[in-house]
Amino acid sequence: MGELELELLQGNQEKHISPLKNFVAGGAGGACLLFVGHPLDTIKVRLQTQPRVPRQDVLYKGAYDCFLKTVSKEGLLGLYRGMGAPLASVAPMMAISFFGFGLGKQLLQPDPTKTLMPTQLFLSGCLAGVFTTVIVCPGERVKCLLQVQAQASEGQRAVRYAGPLDCALKLYKTQGIRSIYKGTTLTLIRDVPSNGAYFMAYDFLKHKMTAEGESVSQLSTPKILLCGGIAGICNWVVGLPPDVLKTNFQTAPDGRYRGTGLVDVLRELLRDEGPRALYKGFNAVFLRAFPANAACFLGYELALECLNWLAPTW
């Protein structure tokens, strides 16, 4: 192989990124994702868990109606209700997620000069989904309970939880660690394939948009935002139906559903609302998915660039 050909080949390959850098940069990306995406996540959860009543009597008629009613009743801060729990978990969660994806790529790519196939990228992303469940599940359990309790009409019930820590302590006192980790199986069913689609889409698009002879690390900011936004949409196309099941199971009174909740929640939703119920909150999710994940990957890439400059030997 000639010297010029070798330079072109090396230029188009992604430089090896240490697990530590992936971990730190992933945490920065997770913080960006949360601040951009949490308001629409609140709307999504409230749409998914509102009482099942005749269509003309529903509390929220759609994402925009939910937004208006939330802001008018609770102010703009109402859109950030329940953010304490994910704020404490999303940075380490995304850090572990990017770490898991990087580890998966290393395991499936013994030869660093060869580009991974889409199926290998998907499997690497699936590994990230397995790694993050231990953090995601309790954080989302607390977040969903706090988001849902605020939508109860005044006088219907007293506020049960004063905040994320109070919620976690009361759950633990009630039924121990099992209560905090309620919905773990459904979280795995959601996060393993959706993370596979997420990282596969981003990595694949990033390489496709890189000009021949250039490094993927030189990709422009608009292209990074585009790749990240599309990856976020791919994530939720796969993950929304199990997310609906998970949210309903985690916010239901104890004892309402048996076992993991998968069969009972699915049967009840299909009986009461039909297949459309599995895509409740669709508008809020996809409005959130593009900007939040574009911000996530941009934060990740910028943090990685800073780390490479500050600590090139890591």
mmCIF file of C-alpha atoms in Angstrom:
data_model
loop_
_atom_site.group_PDB
_atom_site.id
_atom_site.type_symbol
_atom_site.label_atom_id
_atom_site.label_comp_id
_atom_site.label_asym_id
_atom_site.label_seq_id
_atom_site.Cartn_x
_atom_site.Cartn_y
_atom_site.Cartn_z
ATOM 1 C CA MET A 1 0.000 0.000 0.000
ATOM 2 C CA GLY A 2 1.389 3.405 -1.014
ATOM 3 C CA GLU A 3 2.067 6.187 1.477
ATOM 4 C CA LEU A 4 -0.782 8.361 0.127
ATOM 5 C CA GLU A 5 -3.292 5.489 0.302
ATOM 6 C CA LEU A 6 -2.243 4.765 3.891
ATOM 7 C CA GLU A 7 -2.766 8.417 4.872
ATOM 8 C CA LEU A 8 -6.238 8.455 3.300
ATOM 9 C CA LEU A 9 -7.194 5.245 5.071
ATOM 10 C CA GLN A 10 -5.993 6.514 8.435
ATOM 11 C CA GLY A 11 -7.666 9.885 7.907
ATOM 12 C CA ASN A 12 -11.080 8.320 7.472
ATOM 13 C CA GLN A 13 -10.745 6.131 10.558
ATOM 14 C CA GLU A 14 -11.972 7.270 13.938
ATOM 15 C CA LYS A 15 -9.160 7.613 16.439
ATOM 16 C CA HIS A 16 -9.229 5.252 19.376
ATOM 17 C CA ILE A 17 -11.042 6.876 22.295
ATOM 18 C CA SER A 18 -10.143 5.698 25.773
ATOM 19 C CA PRO A 19 -12.998 4.414 28.005
ATOM 20 C CA LEU A 20 -12.248 7.194 30.511
ATOM 21 C CA LYS A 21 -12.686 9.923 27.888
ATOM 22 C CA ASN A 22 -15.886 8.277 26.642
ATOM 23 C CA PHE A 23 -17.167 8.233 30.217
ATOM 24 C CA VAL A 24 -16.449 11.912 30.947
ATOM 25 C CA ALA A 25 -17.616 13.205 27.548
ATOM 26 C CA GLY A 26 -20.766 11.079 27.749
ATOM 27 C CA GLY A 27 -21.622 12.685 31.086
ATOM 28 C CA ALA A 28 -21.328 16.144 29.526
ATOM 29 C CA GLY A 29 -23.571 15.058 26.680
ATOM 30 C CA GLY A 30 -26.141 13.712 29.120
ATOM 31 C CA ALA A 31 -26.335 17.027 30.959
ATOM 32 C CA CYS A 32 -26.983 18.829 27.652
ATOM 33 C CA LEU A 33 -29.683 16.308 26.756
ATOM 34 C CA LEU A 34 -31.502 16.788 30.052
ATOM 35 C CA PHE A 35 -31.646 20.580 30.027
ATOM 36 C CA VAL A 36 -32.924 20.681 26.454
ATOM 37 C CA GLY A 37 -35.286 17.725 26.640
ATOM 38 C CA HIS A 38 -36.852 17.585 30.125
ATOM 39 C CA PRO A 39 -39.801 19.961 29.498
ATOM 40 C CA LEU A 40 -41.110 17.798 26.651
ATOM 41 C CA ASP A 41 -40.404 14.673 28.696
ATOM 42 C CA THR A 42 -42.776 16.027 31.368
ATOM 43 C CA ILE A 43 -45.451 16.525 28.703
ATOM 44 C CA LYS A 44 -44.842 13.006 27.359
ATOM 45 C CA VAL A 45 -45.263 11.393 30.784
ATOM 46 C CA ARG A 46 -48.463 13.326 31.543
ATOM 47 C CA LEU A 47 -49.993 12.377 28.202
ATOM 48 C CA GLN A 48 -49.071 8.725 28.713
ATOM 49 C CA THR A 49 -50.516 8.495 32.231
ATOM 50 C CA GLN A 50 -53.614 10.697 32.116
ATOM 51 C CA PRO A 51 -56.819 8.907 33.231
ATOM 52 C CA ARG A 52 -58.485 6.689 30.636
ATOM 53 C CA VAL A 53 -61.829 8.405 30.045
ATOM 54 C CA PRO A 54 -64.001 9.108 26.976
ATOM 55 C CA ARG A 55 -62.105 11.162 24.403
ATOM 56 C CA GLN A 56 -64.188 14.290 24.975
ATOM 57 C CA ASP A 57 -63.355 14.242 28.706
ATOM 58 C CA VAL A 58 -59.584 13.772 28.550
ATOM 59 C CA LEU A 59 -57.458 16.100 30.624
ATOM 60 C CA TYR A 60 -55.043 16.900 27.783
ATOM 61 C CA LYS A 61 -56.081 16.872 24.129
ATOM 62 C CA GLY A 62 -52.490 16.787 22.881
ATOM 63 C CA ALA A 63 -48.924 17.939 23.465
ATOM 64 C CA TYR A 64 -49.653 21.639 22.924
ATOM 65 C CA ASP A 65 -52.735 21.549 25.154
ATOM 66 C CA CYS A 66 -50.694 19.810 27.882
ATOM 67 C CA PHE A 67 -47.989 22.470 27.552
ATOM 68 C CA LEU A 68 -50.475 25.337 27.908
ATOM 69 C CA LYS A 69 -52.277 23.817 30.902
ATOM 70 C CA THR A 70 -49.024 22.930 32.678
ATOM 71 C CA VAL A 71 -47.587 26.434 32.261
ATOM 72 C CA SER A 72 -50.847 28.175 33.224
ATOM 73 C CA LYS A 73 -51.238 26.071 36.385
ATOM 74 C CA GLU A 74 -47.623 25.603 37.497
ATOM 75 C CA GLY A 75 -45.579 28.152 35.556
ATOM 76 C CA LEU A 76 -42.565 27.362 33.388
ATOM 77 C CA LEU A 77 -40.914 25.564 36.299
ATOM 78 C CA GLY A 78 -43.716 23.014 36.099
ATOM 79 C CA LEU A 79 -42.135 21.739 32.891
ATOM 80 C CA TYR A 80 -38.987 20.943 34.884
ATOM 81 C CA ARG A 81 -40.836 19.109 37.652
ATOM 82 C CA GLY A 82 -39.106 15.914 38.689
ATOM 83 C CA MET A 83 -35.797 16.946 37.126
ATOM 84 C CA GLY A 84 -33.829 16.402 40.346
ATOM 85 C CA ALA A 85 -33.812 12.628 40.011
ATOM 86 C CA PRO A 86 -32.682 12.477 36.375
ATOM 87 C CA LEU A 87 -30.215 15.325 37.004
ATOM 88 C CA ALA A 88 -28.502 13.108 39.543
ATOM 89 C CA SER A 89 -28.636 10.099 37.222
ATOM 90 C CA VAL A 90 -28.555 11.279 33.617
ATOM 91 C CA ALA A 91 -24.912 12.430 33.570
ATOM 92 C CA PRO A 92 -23.565 9.147 35.004
ATOM 93 C CA MET A 93 -26.143 7.240 32.930
ATOM 94 C CA MET A 94 -24.973 8.766 29.649
ATOM 95 C CA ALA A 95 -21.376 8.446 30.806
ATOM 96 C CA ILE A 96 -21.887 4.706 31.326
ATOM 97 C CA SER A 97 -23.870 4.513 28.064
ATOM 98 C CA PHE A 98 -21.047 5.982 25.965
ATOM 99 C CA PHE A 99 -18.556 3.873 27.923
ATOM 100 C CA GLY A 100 -20.588 0.724 27.166
ATOM 101 C CA PHE A 101 -20.835 1.608 23.482
ATOM 102 C CA GLY A 102 -17.093 2.237 23.282
ATOM 103 C CA LEU A 103 -16.392 -1.053 25.052
ATOM 104 C CA GLY A 104 -18.734 -2.902 22.695
ATOM 105 C CA LYS A 105 -16.932 -1.436 19.691
ATOM 106 C CA GLN A 106 -13.574 -2.520 21.077
ATOM 107 C CA LEU A 107 -14.834 -6.074 21.646
ATOM 108 C CA LEU A 108 -16.238 -6.317 18.110
ATOM 109 C CA GLN A 109 -13.384 -4.497 16.350
ATOM 110 C CA PRO A 110 -10.106 -6.352 16.892
ATOM 111 C CA ASP A 111 -8.655 -4.615 13.822
ATOM 112 C CA PRO A 112 -8.888 -0.792 14.286
ATOM 113 C CA THR A 113 -8.288 -0.202 10.563
ATOM 114 C CA LYS A 114 -11.633 -1.783 9.649
ATOM 115 C CA THR A 115 -14.932 0.071 9.955
ATOM 116 C CA LEU A 116 -17.623 -1.726 11.954
ATOM 117 C CA MET A 117 -20.705 -3.006 10.132
ATOM 118 C CA PRO A 118 -24.131 -1.557 11.129
ATOM 119 C CA THR A 119 -25.049 -4.810 12.890
ATOM 120 C CA GLN A 120 -21.874 -4.594 14.983
ATOM 121 C CA LEU A 121 -22.656 -0.970 15.869
ATOM 122 C CA PHE A 122 -26.181 -2.047 16.859
ATOM 123 C CA LEU A 123 -24.871 -4.784 19.168
ATOM 124 C CA SER A 124 -22.384 -2.353 20.726
ATOM 125 C CA GLY A 125 -25.264 0.032 21.439
ATOM 126 C CA CYS A 126 -27.311 -2.793 22.961
ATOM 127 C CA LEU A 127 -24.491 -3.373 25.449
ATOM 128 C CA ALA A 128 -24.776 0.279 26.462
ATOM 129 C CA GLY A 129 -28.500 -0.256 27.161
ATOM 130 C CA VAL A 130 -27.735 -3.170 29.492
ATOM 131 C CA PHE A 131 -25.128 -1.153 31.394
ATOM 132 C CA THR A 132 -27.368 1.867 32.009
ATOM 133 C CA THR A 133 -30.502 0.111 33.311
ATOM 134 C CA VAL A 134 -29.185 -0.039 36.882
ATOM 135 C CA ILE A 135 -29.153 3.786 36.965
ATOM 136 C CA VAL A 136 -32.022 4.577 34.594
ATOM 137 C CA CYS A 137 -34.726 2.479 36.263
ATOM 138 C CA PRO A 138 -34.767 4.055 39.771
ATOM 139 C CA GLY A 139 -34.265 7.551 38.349
ATOM 140 C CA GLU A 140 -37.226 7.187 35.999
ATOM 141 C CA ARG A 141 -39.390 5.584 38.673
ATOM 142 C CA VAL A 142 -38.943 8.674 40.885
ATOM 143 C CA LYS A 143 -39.188 11.129 37.975
ATOM 144 C CA CYS A 144 -42.452 9.677 36.650
ATOM 145 C CA LEU A 145 -44.110 9.639 40.088
ATOM 146 C CA LEU A 146 -43.230 13.297 40.650
ATOM 147 C CA GLN A 147 -44.395 14.310 37.171
ATOM 148 C CA VAL A 148 -47.697 12.476 37.506
ATOM 149 C CA GLN A 149 -48.630 13.611 41.026
ATOM 150 C CA ALA A 150 -48.639 17.254 39.893
ATOM 151 C CA GLN A 151 -51.314 16.644 37.268
ATOM 152 C CA ALA A 152 -53.902 15.448 39.808
ATOM 153 C CA SER A 153 -56.642 18.013 40.188
ATOM 154 C CA GLU A 154 -56.593 20.163 43.291
ATOM 155 C CA GLY A 155 -58.341 18.518 46.210
ATOM 156 C CA GLN A 156 -58.189 15.070 44.612
ATOM 157 C CA ARG A 157 -55.244 14.036 46.738
ATOM 158 C CA ALA A 158 -52.548 15.653 48.806
ATOM 159 C CA VAL A 159 -49.060 15.957 47.413
ATOM 160 C CA ARG A 160 -47.467 12.667 48.381
ATOM 161 C CA TYR A 161 -43.814 13.392 47.636
ATOM 162 C CA ALA A 162 -41.982 16.615 48.483
ATOM 163 C CA GLY A 163 -39.159 15.962 46.030
ATOM 164 C CA PRO A 164 -36.866 13.307 44.519
ATOM 165 C CA LEU A 165 -35.105 12.335 47.760
ATOM 166 C CA ASP A 166 -38.369 12.217 49.717
ATOM 167 C CA CYS A 167 -39.919 10.064 46.993
ATOM 168 C CA ALA A 168 -36.987 7.618 46.944
ATOM 169 C CA LEU A 169 -36.970 7.310 50.761
ATOM 170 C CA LYS A 170 -40.726 6.669 50.926
ATOM 171 C CA LEU A 171 -40.516 4.038 48.185
ATOM 172 C CA TYR A 172 -37.686 2.325 50.057
ATOM 173 C CA LYS A 173 -39.564 2.412 53.373
ATOM 174 C CA THR A 174 -42.671 0.955 51.734
ATOM 175 C CA GLN A 175 -41.266 -2.102 49.954
ATOM 176 C CA GLY A 176 -37.499 -1.766 50.018
ATOM 177 C CA ILE A 177 -35.181 -1.713 47.023
ATOM 178 C CA ARG A 178 -37.707 -3.656 44.909
ATOM 179 C CA SER A 179 -40.035 -0.679 44.906
ATOM 180 C CA ILE A 180 -37.294 1.670 43.695
ATOM 181 C CA TYR A 181 -36.409 -0.755 40.900
ATOM 182 C CA LYS A 182 -40.002 -1.401 39.861
ATOM 183 C CA GLY A 183 -40.101 -1.673 36.059
ATOM 184 C CA THR A 184 -36.565 -2.991 35.543
ATOM 185 C CA THR A 185 -37.612 -5.616 32.987
ATOM 186 C CA LEU A 186 -39.586 -3.097 30.949
ATOM 187 C CA THR A 187 -36.672 -0.671 31.121
ATOM 188 C CA LEU A 188 -34.401 -3.358 29.653
ATOM 189 C CA ILE A 189 -36.955 -4.161 26.933
ATOM 190 C CA ARG A 190 -36.983 -0.474 26.021
ATOM 191 C CA ASP A 191 -33.327 0.465 26.393
ATOM 192 C CA VAL A 192 -31.430 -2.475 24.902
ATOM 193 C CA PRO A 193 -32.795 -2.299 21.317
ATOM 194 C CA SER A 194 -33.374 1.471 21.372
ATOM 195 C CA ASN A 195 -29.772 2.145 22.405
ATOM 196 C CA GLY A 196 -28.648 -0.196 19.655
ATOM 197 C CA ALA A 197 -30.589 1.849 17.090
ATOM 198 C CA TYR A 198 -29.399 5.106 18.692
ATOM 199 C CA PHE A 199 -25.665 4.531 18.522
ATOM 200 C CA MET A 200 -25.824 2.634 15.227
ATOM 201 C CA ALA A 201 -27.604 5.552 13.549
ATOM 202 C CA TYR A 202 -25.209 8.186 14.923
ATOM 203 C CA ASP A 203 -21.995 6.332 14.166
ATOM 204 C CA PHE A 204 -23.174 5.191 10.727
ATOM 205 C CA LEU A 205 -24.361 8.677 9.691
ATOM 206 C CA LYS A 206 -21.218 10.303 11.065
ATOM 207 C CA HIS A 207 -19.020 8.133 8.855
ATOM 208 C CA LYS A 208 -21.285 8.595 5.831
ATOM 209 C CA MET A 209 -21.083 12.388 6.173
ATOM 210 C CA THR A 210 -17.302 12.415 6.510
ATOM 211 C CA ALA A 211 -15.560 13.344 3.272
ATOM 212 C CA GLU A 212 -13.018 10.900 1.894
ATOM 213 C CA GLY A 213 -9.588 11.481 3.359
ATOM 214 C CA GLU A 214 -10.918 13.365 6.383
ATOM 215 C CA SER A 215 -11.284 12.182 9.971
ATOM 216 C CA VAL A 216 -14.732 11.814 11.544
ATOM 217 C CA SER A 217 -13.425 14.017 14.368
ATOM 218 C CA GLN A 218 -13.395 16.916 11.879
ATOM 219 C CA LEU A 219 -17.138 16.766 11.229
ATOM 220 C CA SER A 220 -18.782 20.208 11.294
ATOM 221 C CA THR A 221 -21.175 21.292 14.063
ATOM 222 C CA PRO A 222 -24.305 21.318 11.817
ATOM 223 C CA LYS A 223 -23.544 17.753 10.685
ATOM 224 C CA ILE A 224 -23.013 16.604 14.282
ATOM 225 C CA LEU A 225 -26.367 18.154 15.239
ATOM 226 C CA LEU A 226 -28.074 16.473 12.277
ATOM 227 C CA CYS A 227 -26.564 13.052 13.052
ATOM 228 C CA GLY A 228 -27.451 13.357 16.748
ATOM 229 C CA GLY A 229 -31.009 14.492 16.044
ATOM 230 C CA ILE A 230 -31.684 11.638 13.614
ATOM 231 C CA ALA A 231 -30.158 9.173 16.083
ATOM 232 C CA GLY A 232 -32.558 10.439 18.755
ATOM 233 C CA ILE A 233 -35.548 9.884 16.486
ATOM 234 C CA CYS A 234 -34.360 6.339 15.669
ATOM 235 C CA ASN A 235 -34.026 5.691 19.393
ATOM 236 C CA TRP A 236 -37.649 6.631 20.109
ATOM 237 C CA VAL A 237 -39.147 4.921 17.057
ATOM 238 C CA VAL A 238 -37.898 1.690 18.649
ATOM 239 C CA GLY A 239 -38.310 2.662 22.300
ATOM 240 C CA LEU A 240 -41.665 4.460 22.562
ATOM 241 C CA PRO A 241 -44.058 1.451 22.831
ATOM 242 C CA PRO A 242 -42.123 -0.199 25.701
ATOM 243 C CA ASP A 243 -41.695 3.258 27.251
ATOM 244 C CA VAL A 244 -45.483 3.662 27.401
ATOM 245 C CA LEU A 245 -45.763 0.274 29.113
ATOM 246 C CA LYS A 246 -42.951 1.129 31.546
ATOM 247 C CA THR A 247 -44.393 4.518 32.500
ATOM 248 C CA ASN A 248 -47.867 3.108 33.200
ATOM 249 C CA PHE A 249 -46.402 0.242 35.232
ATOM 250 C CA GLN A 250 -44.072 2.443 37.301
ATOM 251 C CA THR A 251 -46.792 4.965 38.190
ATOM 252 C CA ALA A 252 -49.529 2.401 38.925
ATOM 253 C CA PRO A 253 -50.552 1.612 42.523
ATOM 254 C CA ASP A 254 -48.728 -1.374 44.011
ATOM 255 C CA GLY A 255 -50.476 -4.661 43.261
ATOM 256 C CA ARG A 256 -52.390 -3.445 40.216
ATOM 257 C CA TYR A 257 -50.261 -5.442 37.765
ATOM 258 C CA ARG A 258 -48.675 -8.844 38.231
ATOM 259 C CA GLY A 259 -44.999 -9.709 37.831
ATOM 260 C CA THR A 260 -43.087 -7.557 35.382
ATOM 261 C CA GLY A 261 -46.300 -5.847 34.267
ATOM 262 C CA LEU A 262 -45.602 -6.429 30.574
ATOM 263 C CA VAL A 263 -48.582 -8.642 29.753
ATOM 264 C CA ASP A 264 -51.106 -6.962 32.063
ATOM 265 C CA VAL A 265 -50.300 -3.370 31.049
ATOM 266 C CA LEU A 266 -50.229 -4.270 27.354
ATOM 267 C CA ARG A 267 -53.556 -6.104 27.565
ATOM 268 C CA GLU A 268 -55.220 -3.240 29.446
ATOM 269 C CA LEU A 269 -53.953 -0.541 27.066
ATOM 270 C CA LEU A 270 -54.983 -2.473 23.957
ATOM 271 C CA ARG A 271 -58.411 -3.248 25.438
ATOM 272 C CA ASP A 272 -59.147 0.334 26.505
ATOM 273 C CA GLU A 273 -57.502 2.378 23.747
ATOM 274 C CA GLY A 274 -56.305 0.092 20.971
ATOM 275 C CA PRO A 275 -52.836 -0.056 19.354
ATOM 276 C CA ARG A 276 -52.624 3.764 19.241
ATOM 277 C CA ALA A 277 -52.109 3.707 23.008
ATOM 278 C CA LEU A 278 -48.573 2.385 22.474
ATOM 279 C CA TYR A 279 -47.658 5.683 20.834
ATOM 280 C CA LYS A 280 -49.210 8.028 23.393
ATOM 281 C CA GLY A 281 -47.069 11.118 23.729
ATOM 282 C CA PHE A 282 -45.809 10.650 20.152
ATOM 283 C CA ASN A 283 -45.752 14.367 19.326
ATOM 284 C CA ALA A 284 -43.989 15.370 22.548
ATOM 285 C CA VAL A 285 -41.435 12.562 22.178
ATOM 286 C CA PHE A 286 -40.465 13.390 18.625
ATOM 287 C CA LEU A 287 -40.462 17.136 19.205
ATOM 288 C CA ARG A 288 -38.023 16.443 22.048
ATOM 289 C CA ALA A 289 -35.962 13.720 20.376
ATOM 290 C CA PHE A 290 -34.237 15.777 17.699
ATOM 291 C CA PRO A 291 -33.069 18.861 19.651
ATOM 292 C CA ALA A 292 -32.297 16.995 22.890
ATOM 293 C CA ASN A 293 -30.141 14.348 21.247
ATOM 294 C CA ALA A 294 -28.545 16.820 18.865
ATOM 295 C CA ALA A 295 -27.483 18.737 21.991
ATOM 296 C CA CYS A 296 -26.320 15.506 23.630
ATOM 297 C CA PHE A 297 -23.969 14.490 20.837
ATOM 298 C CA LEU A 298 -22.716 18.032 20.333
ATOM 299 C CA GLY A 299 -21.931 18.225 24.071
ATOM 300 C CA TYR A 300 -20.206 14.843 23.823
ATOM 301 C CA GLU A 301 -18.067 15.820 20.826
ATOM 302 C CA LEU A 302 -17.108 19.215 22.323
ATOM 303 C CA ALA A 303 -16.204 17.620 25.659
ATOM 304 C CA LEU A 304 -14.154 15.000 23.837
ATOM 305 C CA GLU A 305 -12.311 17.705 21.922
ATOM 306 C CA CYS A 306 -11.537 19.542 25.180
ATOM 307 C CA LEU A 307 -10.313 16.334 26.803
ATOM 308 C CA ASN A 308 -8.062 15.572 23.841
ATOM 309 C CA TRP A 309 -6.572 19.043 24.203
ATOM 310 C CA LEU A 310 -6.261 19.045 28.007
ATOM 311 C CA ALA A 311 -5.257 15.408 28.494
ATOM 312 C CA PRO A 312 -3.924 13.968 25.221
ATOM 313 C CA THR A 313 -2.303 11.009 27.016
ATOM 314 C CA TRP A 314 -5.501 9.663 28.618
#
